[in-house]
Amino acid sequence: MTAFETRLQLKSGEFTLHVEGGHLTIVSPDGDVLLETSAAVELGGGRRYSTDTAAAEGQETPAGAEVRATGDHTRPELLWHIMPGEEGQALFLRLEVTNTTGGDLQIERLDPLEALAGFCRSAMCGLEVSQTGWQSWSPAYGAVAPTHDMHQAGPPVLGPVLPPCDVLRVAVPWVTVVHAPGGRSLLAGFVTARDQTSVVAVQAEGDGHSILASSYAEGVTLRPGATLRSETLMLVFDRDDTHALDSYARRVAAEMQAREWPTVPAGWCSWYYYFTAVTEADIMSNLETLAAARDRLPLEYVQIDDGYQASIGDWLTINEKFPRGMRFLADTIRSQGFKPGIWFAPFLVSEASEVYRQHPDWVLRDEQGDPVNAMSNWGTRNFALDITTPQAADWLRHVVSTIVNDWGYEYLKIDFIYAEMIKGVRYEPNLTSVQAYRRGLELIREVAGDRFILGCGAPFLPSVGMVDGMRIGPDVAPYWRDPKDHHGTEPAMFNAIRSTLAHGWMHRRLWVNDPDCLMVREHDSQLTLAEVRTWVTVAAMSGGMVLFSDNMSKLEPSRASLLPFALPTYGEAAEPHGPYVSGAATHLALRVRRDWENWLVTAMFNWHDEALPLDFDPSVYALAEGESYHLFDPWTEEHTGPVSGPVSMGITAPHGTRLVAMHSDLGRPQVVGTTLHVLAGAVEIAHETWERDSLTLELDCQGVHDGHLAIYVPEGYELLSTWYSERGYYWRGRVLLIPVHLAGKAMVKLDFTRDMELTL
Ligand code: 9PG
């Protein structure tokens, strides 16, 4: 048995990796044992082989270390790679199994990490674990103590090959962050997903817990002499979750060759007002309203959702609600200056469809030969198209080619695509679900070329490198919560919000995040104005896509006026901060860094069902103590400051938000916010100078915006410019509110005089 130590230099200090036999021990700079782990493989029939055997040999390699547990005719050989990251910020683990037995082996699972005493040997009850979710609609939340109301439902919410979740076991697909008491954090996440579905499971063991990170090989056959490798697991020991998740996301993007769409799209989508009842006339009427409102609502895409097709699967047969067909609509949308987008579910085939009637052999079946139900919806069962069937693949190529080449759609919302990953017998039986899924996406991408592809109902990690945009939460709905929803996965505003808060780290690393549509109408909705404002705030602060989904000609003026406020999209995701309520972060912060000033845009949320007082607490954002600052709320135009320390923000409605821009006090006239955009200056302030007692602001923003500039003028300064008085500026306390009609670029110059006695 060999034993050796190697050191891992992390930003937070020097960690020691101690390799002995088939075991790895990770020790923190202050000498605490963080993890003791080995690796294992599980074969068909439940046979398990671990690196933790007397025969295991460790050795140092140029990449780090490896542990070999030699195989023979009775057991396969295991090779476990332990690789510190190039920048020394992380540790990577990968397990390889080689069949030395002379006969075929069925590989169920490769576990590159099996830590039986868990993280820091903590008690299960002291842990907090974050949930990523398997696919777009699965519940997701930041690191919280596992509780009863956060169980995952079964497939398709949890991956079909993953273990179930309950209070004693939190199974987190792809990546999780675990907090132990005392402030230590561990990110454990897989950075590749080309072949296997991976999961990190945290399980109660007596008073303690274990952590098992697994790649599911789904029983593939390993021939004699052949080798199979797990996906690569990344471990990050960083107390700052945002920082750890960002390192993880960058690594995933590099490994999986993430696509980078140059902008964050904005548009209109038919679903959340019309649902399947949408007609050609509805699209035409919204198109007309949108074209007329283009100045204020500079949108790029008009996207037709579910409702045009004869049946799920019969994508090229158009129903009677669209008499002039889909090419006509694409042409009309384009002639109005928008890009046409369309929804379809490429891997779903309804039991009632013509394509299924004619080709029942194209769908995934179970061991008994019965078609597998991928989703009961639209009043029927829907099966999964088996993309490994050559004829089915040819047919799908034809469908996508017709949509993009003959009809002319440039934005494809491909929905329910988890269906390609469900359990079943495929035409090519030795493919894993991830391999089949990626093959299906490759096929679509090949035909669609560089058109925008939005994944929806999509398993997260295997979609990286395939899609340009990704739905990162359950559907929004015109109500806050669904009382019948036990898993937080059904359409509901709060479900969409919770996932949007938890998935910010993915944005513009793995793809462009789509938090789902804005819905601001007063009619046909149970949402209060406070709830609508909360969603506009969360969506805007997510930095993600903004699609409107109301009947645009029926919007109440007071609600329609909210929409320009959310445009243009900002592009950067805010960081979530706790404490967490029902899994949702209660704070968001955008750090705005500019040449002339750094400031924050923050939001505080009341997730409770009753009105509550909220406080602004600078320590939540790790701001220097004692510094004096200004707060400005673009929803209410309220200003507070200069103040220091925590400030009470008053009573906030149930599910309401306090959104504030926070600027450090500069001791002279300064911008504290605007009401031109919901982010209160982050988007539209292009430059700011303070010189010889004059403040010059350059504004630059896509679209037309009407609102105010809010300038704080401390005692001792007086506004000199008279020009503004004609335009009716007014004071609110010491804040000067200047009305601005912004259409593109503008410059505002304000001259002040100083009361010399005060400054001397
Ligand atoms: C169209 C819709 C919209 C929406 C998508 C997706 O669990 N379910 O039954 C379920 C049904 C519909 C659904 C999600 C889940 O919504 O997210 O934006 O395109 O399909 O049918």
PDB file of N, CA, C and O and ligand atoms in Angstrom, residues 137 271-272 305-306 343 375-378 413 415-416 456 471 475 490-491 516, ligand 1:
ATOM      1  N   TRP A 137     -38.295  22.418 -15.487  1.00  0.00           N
ATOM      2  CA  TRP A 137     -39.460  22.581 -14.620  1.00  0.00           C
ATOM      3  C   TRP A 137     -39.277  21.979 -13.230  1.00  0.00           C
ATOM      4  O   TRP A 137     -40.153  22.098 -12.381  1.00  0.00           O
ATOM      5  N   TRP A 271     -48.321  32.063 -25.631  1.00  0.00           N
ATOM      6  CA  TRP A 271     -48.848  31.015 -24.747  1.00  0.00           C
ATOM      7  C   TRP A 271     -49.687  31.506 -23.562  1.00  0.00           C
ATOM      8  O   TRP A 271     -50.790  31.037 -23.325  1.00  0.00           O
ATOM      9  N   TYR A 272     -49.172  32.460 -22.781  1.00  0.00           N
ATOM     10  CA  TYR A 272     -49.748  32.694 -21.450  1.00  0.00           C
ATOM     11  C   TYR A 272     -51.004  33.558 -21.436  1.00  0.00           C
ATOM     12  O   TYR A 272     -51.510  33.897 -20.381  1.00  0.00           O
ATOM     13  N   ASP A 305     -46.770  29.950 -30.032  1.00  0.00           N
ATOM     14  CA  ASP A 305     -46.607  28.784 -29.152  1.00  0.00           C
ATOM     15  C   ASP A 305     -47.581  27.679 -29.563  1.00  0.00           C
ATOM     16  O   ASP A 305     -48.196  27.722 -30.639  1.00  0.00           O
ATOM     17  N   ASP A 306     -47.708  26.711 -28.704  1.00  0.00           N
ATOM     18  CA  ASP A 306     -48.592  25.550 -28.863  1.00  0.00           C
ATOM     19  C   ASP A 306     -49.993  25.994 -29.313  1.00  0.00           C
ATOM     20  O   ASP A 306     -50.551  26.927 -28.726  1.00  0.00           O
ATOM     21  N   TRP A 343     -43.016  27.333 -31.594  1.00  0.00           N
ATOM     22  CA  TRP A 343     -42.897  26.272 -30.578  1.00  0.00           C
ATOM     23  C   TRP A 343     -43.165  24.921 -31.234  1.00  0.00           C
ATOM     24  O   TRP A 343     -44.050  24.819 -32.083  1.00  0.00           O
ATOM     25  N   MET A 375     -45.621  11.826 -21.118  1.00  0.00           N
ATOM     26  CA  MET A 375     -46.364  12.931 -20.491  1.00  0.00           C
ATOM     27  C   MET A 375     -47.837  12.823 -20.837  1.00  0.00           C
ATOM     28  O   MET A 375     -48.183  12.759 -22.014  1.00  0.00           O
ATOM     29  N   SER A 376     -48.692  12.776 -19.825  1.00  0.00           N
ATOM     30  CA  SER A 376     -50.128  12.893 -20.073  1.00  0.00           C
ATOM     31  C   SER A 376     -50.453  14.365 -20.133  1.00  0.00           C
ATOM     32  O   SER A 376     -50.232  15.096 -19.178  1.00  0.00           O
ATOM     33  N   ASN A 377     -50.939  14.820 -21.260  1.00  0.00           N
ATOM     34  CA  ASN A 377     -51.222  16.247 -21.459  1.00  0.00           C
ATOM     35  C   ASN A 377     -52.076  16.338 -22.713  1.00  0.00           C
ATOM     36  O   ASN A 377     -52.136  15.391 -23.497  1.00  0.00           O
ATOM     37  N   TRP A 378     -52.745  17.430 -22.917  1.00  0.00           N
ATOM     38  CA  TRP A 378     -53.619  17.635 -24.067  1.00  0.00           C
ATOM     39  C   TRP A 378     -54.689  16.519 -24.147  1.00  0.00           C
ATOM     40  O   TRP A 378     -55.079  16.083 -25.233  1.00  0.00           O
ATOM     41  N   LYS A 413     -38.563  27.206 -30.207  1.00  0.00           N
ATOM     42  CA  LYS A 413     -38.738  26.826 -28.800  1.00  0.00           C
ATOM     43  C   LYS A 413     -39.028  25.340 -28.816  1.00  0.00           C
ATOM     44  O   LYS A 413     -40.124  24.918 -29.187  1.00  0.00           O
ATOM     45  N   ASP A 415     -39.742  22.062 -26.969  1.00  0.00           N
ATOM     46  CA  ASP A 415     -40.343  21.848 -25.652  1.00  0.00           C
ATOM     47  C   ASP A 415     -40.476  20.351 -25.328  1.00  0.00           C
ATOM     48  O   ASP A 415     -40.484  19.510 -26.229  1.00  0.00           O
ATOM     49  N   PHE A 416     -40.605  20.056 -24.048  1.00  0.00           N
ATOM     50  CA  PHE A 416     -40.784  18.678 -23.572  1.00  0.00           C
ATOM     51  C   PHE A 416     -39.639  17.790 -24.064  1.00  0.00           C
ATOM     52  O   PHE A 416     -39.836  16.611 -24.318  1.00  0.00           O
ATOM     53  N   CYS A 456     -36.655  23.817 -23.608  1.00  0.00           N
ATOM     54  CA  CYS A 456     -37.701  23.953 -22.588  1.00  0.00           C
ATOM     55  C   CYS A 456     -38.086  22.542 -22.143  1.00  0.00           C
ATOM     56  O   CYS A 456     -38.119  21.625 -22.966  1.00  0.00           O
ATOM     57  N   ARG A 471     -35.003  27.543 -20.802  1.00  0.00           N
ATOM     58  CA  ARG A 471     -35.973  27.807 -19.741  1.00  0.00           C
ATOM     59  C   ARG A 471     -35.410  27.239 -18.464  1.00  0.00           C
ATOM     60  O   ARG A 471     -35.046  26.068 -18.417  1.00  0.00           O
ATOM     61  N   ASP A 475     -43.370  26.882 -15.479  1.00  0.00           N
ATOM     62  CA  ASP A 475     -44.164  27.912 -16.148  1.00  0.00           C
ATOM     63  C   ASP A 475     -44.682  28.948 -15.159  1.00  0.00           C
ATOM     64  O   ASP A 475     -45.096  28.602 -14.050  1.00  0.00           O
ATOM     65  N   GLU A 490     -45.565  22.608 -10.722  1.00  0.00           N
ATOM     66  CA  GLU A 490     -46.678  22.983 -11.605  1.00  0.00           C
ATOM     67  C   GLU A 490     -46.557  24.463 -11.954  1.00  0.00           C
ATOM     68  O   GLU A 490     -45.909  25.222 -11.250  1.00  0.00           O
ATOM     69  N   PRO A 491     -47.230  24.874 -13.056  1.00  0.00           N
ATOM     70  CA  PRO A 491     -47.223  26.293 -13.367  1.00  0.00           C
ATOM     71  C   PRO A 491     -47.721  27.107 -12.174  1.00  0.00           C
ATOM     72  O   PRO A 491     -48.747  26.784 -11.580  1.00  0.00           O
ATOM     73  N   ASP A 516     -38.936  32.697 -18.220  1.00  0.00           N
ATOM     74  CA  ASP A 516     -40.328  32.593 -18.670  1.00  0.00           C
ATOM     75  C   ASP A 516     -40.957  33.987 -18.778  1.00  0.00           C
ATOM     76  O   ASP A 516     -40.372  34.981 -18.350  1.00  0.00           O
TER      77      ASP A 516
HETATM   78  C1  9PG B   1     -47.240  24.605 -24.331  1.00  0.00           C
HETATM   79  C2  9PG B   1     -46.526  24.937 -23.043  1.00  0.00           C
HETATM   80  C3  9PG B   1     -45.745  26.257 -23.135  1.00  0.00           C
HETATM   81  C4  9PG B   1     -44.907  26.443 -21.883  1.00  0.00           C
HETATM   82  C5  9PG B   1     -44.011  25.243 -21.675  1.00  0.00           C
HETATM   83  C6  9PG B   1     -44.865  23.981 -21.588  1.00  0.00           C
HETATM   84  O1  9PG B   1     -46.685  19.277 -16.625  1.00  0.00           O
HETATM   85  N1  9PG B   1     -47.352  19.652 -17.610  1.00  0.00           N
HETATM   86  O2  9PG B   1     -48.415  19.070 -17.950  1.00  0.00           O
HETATM   87  C7  9PG B   1     -46.913  20.768 -18.357  1.00  0.00           C
HETATM   88  C8  9PG B   1     -47.696  21.256 -19.379  1.00  0.00           C
HETATM   89  C9  9PG B   1     -47.283  22.357 -20.087  1.00  0.00           C
HETATM   90  C10 9PG B   1     -46.090  22.958 -19.782  1.00  0.00           C
HETATM   91  C11 9PG B   1     -45.294  22.477 -18.766  1.00  0.00           C
HETATM   92  C12 9PG B   1     -45.693  21.368 -18.051  1.00  0.00           C
HETATM   93  O3  9PG B   1     -45.691  24.082 -20.453  1.00  0.00           O
HETATM   94  O4  9PG B   1     -43.242  25.371 -20.532  1.00  0.00           O
HETATM   95  O5  9PG B   1     -44.109  27.610 -21.989  1.00  0.00           O
HETATM   96  O6  9PG B   1     -44.906  26.274 -24.268  1.00  0.00           O
HETATM   97  O7  9PG B   1     -45.661  23.859 -22.771  1.00  0.00           O
HETATM   98  O8  9PG B   1     -47.937  23.421 -24.214  1.00  0.00           O
END
